[in-house]
PDB file of C-alpha atoms in Angstrom:
ATOM      1  CA  TYR A   1     -38.495 -16.967 -37.401  1.00 96.00           C
ATOM      2  CA  VAL A   2     -41.874 -16.094 -38.869  1.00 97.00           C
ATOM      3  CA  PRO A   3     -45.183 -17.958 -39.019  1.00 96.00           C
ATOM      4  CA  PRO A   4     -45.764 -20.145 -42.091  1.00 95.00           C
ATOM      5  CA  LYS A   5     -48.204 -17.670 -43.634  1.00 96.00           C
ATOM      6  CA  SER A   6     -45.577 -14.879 -43.452  1.00 96.00           C
ATOM      7  CA  VAL A   7     -42.569 -16.611 -45.016  1.00 96.00           C
ATOM      8  CA  ASN A   8     -43.184 -15.447 -48.598  1.00 96.00           C
ATOM      9  CA  ALA A   9     -44.035 -11.882 -47.596  1.00 95.00           C
ATOM     10  CA  THR A  10     -40.907 -11.702 -45.442  1.00 95.00           C
ATOM     11  CA  ARG A  11     -38.697 -12.942 -48.272  1.00 95.00           C
ATOM     12  CA  LYS A  12     -40.243 -10.411 -50.685  1.00 95.00           C
ATOM     13  CA  LEU A  13     -39.610  -7.638 -48.167  1.00 94.00           C
ATOM     14  CA  LEU A  14     -35.959  -8.643 -47.934  1.00 93.00           C
ATOM     15  CA  GLU A  15     -35.644  -8.726 -51.728  1.00 94.00           C
ATOM     16  CA  SER A  16     -36.955  -5.175 -51.959  1.00 96.00           C
ATOM     17  CA  ASN A  17     -34.967  -3.792 -49.015  1.00 94.00           C
ATOM     18  CA  LYS A  18     -31.268  -4.469 -49.578  1.00 92.00           C
ATOM     19  CA  GLN A  19     -30.171  -2.651 -46.425  1.00 93.00           C
ATOM     20  CA  LEU A  20     -32.385  -4.864 -44.287  1.00 90.00           C
ATOM     21  CA  ALA A  21     -31.334  -7.944 -46.247  1.00 90.00           C
ATOM     22  CA  THR A  22     -27.687  -7.368 -45.288  1.00 90.00           C
ATOM     23  CA  ARG A  23     -28.647  -7.722 -41.616  1.00 90.00           C
ATOM     24  CA  ILE A  24     -30.949 -10.747 -41.922  1.00 91.00           C
ATOM     25  CA  THR A  25     -29.151 -13.869 -43.053  1.00 88.00           C
ATOM     26  CA  GLU A  26     -31.948 -16.414 -42.922  1.00 93.00           C
ATOM     27  CA  VAL A  27     -35.741 -16.610 -42.730  1.00 95.00           C
ATOM     28  CA  LYS A  28     -36.980 -19.638 -40.832  1.00 95.00           C
ATOM     29  CA  GLU A  29     -40.506 -20.887 -40.336  1.00 96.00           C
ATOM     30  CA  ALA A  30     -41.888 -21.562 -36.859  1.00 96.00           C
ATOM     31  CA  ASN A  31     -45.293 -22.564 -35.601  1.00 95.00           C
ATOM     32  CA  PHE A  32     -46.877 -19.472 -34.043  1.00 96.00           C
ATOM     33  CA  THR A  33     -49.736 -17.170 -34.979  1.00 94.00           C
ATOM     34  CA  GLY A  34     -48.034 -13.899 -35.824  1.00 96.00           C
ATOM     35  CA  GLY A  35     -45.192 -11.559 -35.038  1.00 96.00           C
ATOM     36  CA  ILE A  36     -41.522 -12.429 -35.294  1.00 96.00           C
ATOM     37  CA  ILE A  37     -38.807 -14.183 -33.322  1.00 96.00           C
ATOM     38  CA  ALA A  38     -35.321 -12.858 -34.032  1.00 95.00           C
ATOM     39  CA  GLU A  39     -31.990 -14.220 -32.883  1.00 94.00           C
ATOM     40  CA  ASN A  40     -28.367 -13.491 -33.560  1.00 93.00           C
ATOM     41  CA  ILE A  41     -26.183 -15.783 -35.662  1.00 89.00           C
ATOM     42  CA  ASP A  42     -24.901 -17.956 -32.810  1.00 91.00           C
ATOM     43  CA  GLY A  43     -28.283 -18.123 -31.061  1.00 88.00           C
ATOM     44  CA  THR A  44     -27.089 -16.494 -27.836  1.00 95.00           C
ATOM     45  CA  LEU A  45     -29.591 -13.633 -28.078  1.00 97.00           C
ATOM     46  CA  ARG A  46     -33.251 -14.221 -28.871  1.00 96.00           C
ATOM     47  CA  ILE A  47     -36.073 -11.678 -29.025  1.00 97.00           C
ATOM     48  CA  ASP A  48     -39.528 -13.236 -29.027  1.00 97.00           C
ATOM     49  CA  ASN A  49     -42.025 -10.712 -30.325  1.00 97.00           C
ATOM     50  CA  SER A  50     -44.654 -13.272 -31.279  1.00 97.00           C
ATOM     51  CA  TYR A  51     -48.310 -12.602 -30.526  1.00 96.00           C
ATOM     52  CA  GLU A  52     -48.265 -15.457 -28.031  1.00 96.00           C
ATOM     53  CA  SER A  53     -45.339 -14.078 -26.008  1.00 97.00           C
ATOM     54  CA  ARG A  54     -46.804 -10.569 -25.989  1.00 96.00           C
ATOM     55  CA  LEU A  55     -50.143 -11.927 -24.790  1.00 95.00           C
ATOM     56  CA  GLU A  56     -48.364 -13.909 -22.053  1.00 95.00           C
ATOM     57  CA  MET A  57     -46.785 -10.683 -20.814  1.00 95.00           C
ATOM     58  CA  LEU A  58     -50.094  -8.806 -20.862  1.00 95.00           C
ATOM     59  CA  LEU A  59     -52.402 -11.439 -19.358  1.00 94.00           C
ATOM     60  CA  PRO A  60     -51.399 -10.845 -15.706  1.00 94.00           C
ATOM     61  CA  ILE A  61     -52.238  -7.163 -16.205  1.00 93.00           C
ATOM     62  CA  LEU A  62     -55.358  -7.593 -18.319  1.00 93.00           C
ATOM     63  CA  LEU A  63     -57.099 -10.452 -16.504  1.00 92.00           C
ATOM     64  CA  PRO A  64     -57.804  -8.487 -13.302  1.00 91.00           C
ATOM     65  CA  GLU A  65     -59.106  -5.570 -15.376  1.00 91.00           C
ATOM     66  CA  ILE A  66     -61.349  -7.864 -17.417  1.00 91.00           C
ATOM     67  CA  SER A  67     -62.574  -9.587 -14.264  1.00 90.00           C
ATOM     68  CA  ASN A  68     -63.406  -6.236 -12.669  1.00 90.00           C
ATOM     69  CA  GLU A  69     -65.430  -5.223 -15.713  1.00 90.00           C
ATOM     70  CA  PHE A  70     -67.404  -8.459 -15.837  1.00 90.00           C
ATOM     71  CA  PHE A  71     -68.021  -8.891 -12.142  1.00 89.00           C
ATOM     72  CA  LYS A  72     -68.236  -5.348 -10.791  1.00 81.00           C
ATOM     73  CA  THR A  73     -71.286  -4.542  -8.760  1.00 70.00           C
ATOM     74  CA  PRO A  74     -73.583  -1.793 -10.027  1.00 68.00           C
TER      75      PRO A  74
END
């Protein structure tokens, strides 16, 4: 899966890279900002590397750091 704005670029990439094209059977559109979501043929394995999922993973780490920067005492 790729975001709507990336569908054409992804298809062009596959047309120019035959080795990669043999491993990717279908390009689907999904509603997210950027990145990629890949899954195997039967859907039993899914790798979500979208911007949203990466940000979700980082927020618990980044929020305390951001808070410390904004609210630290001089």
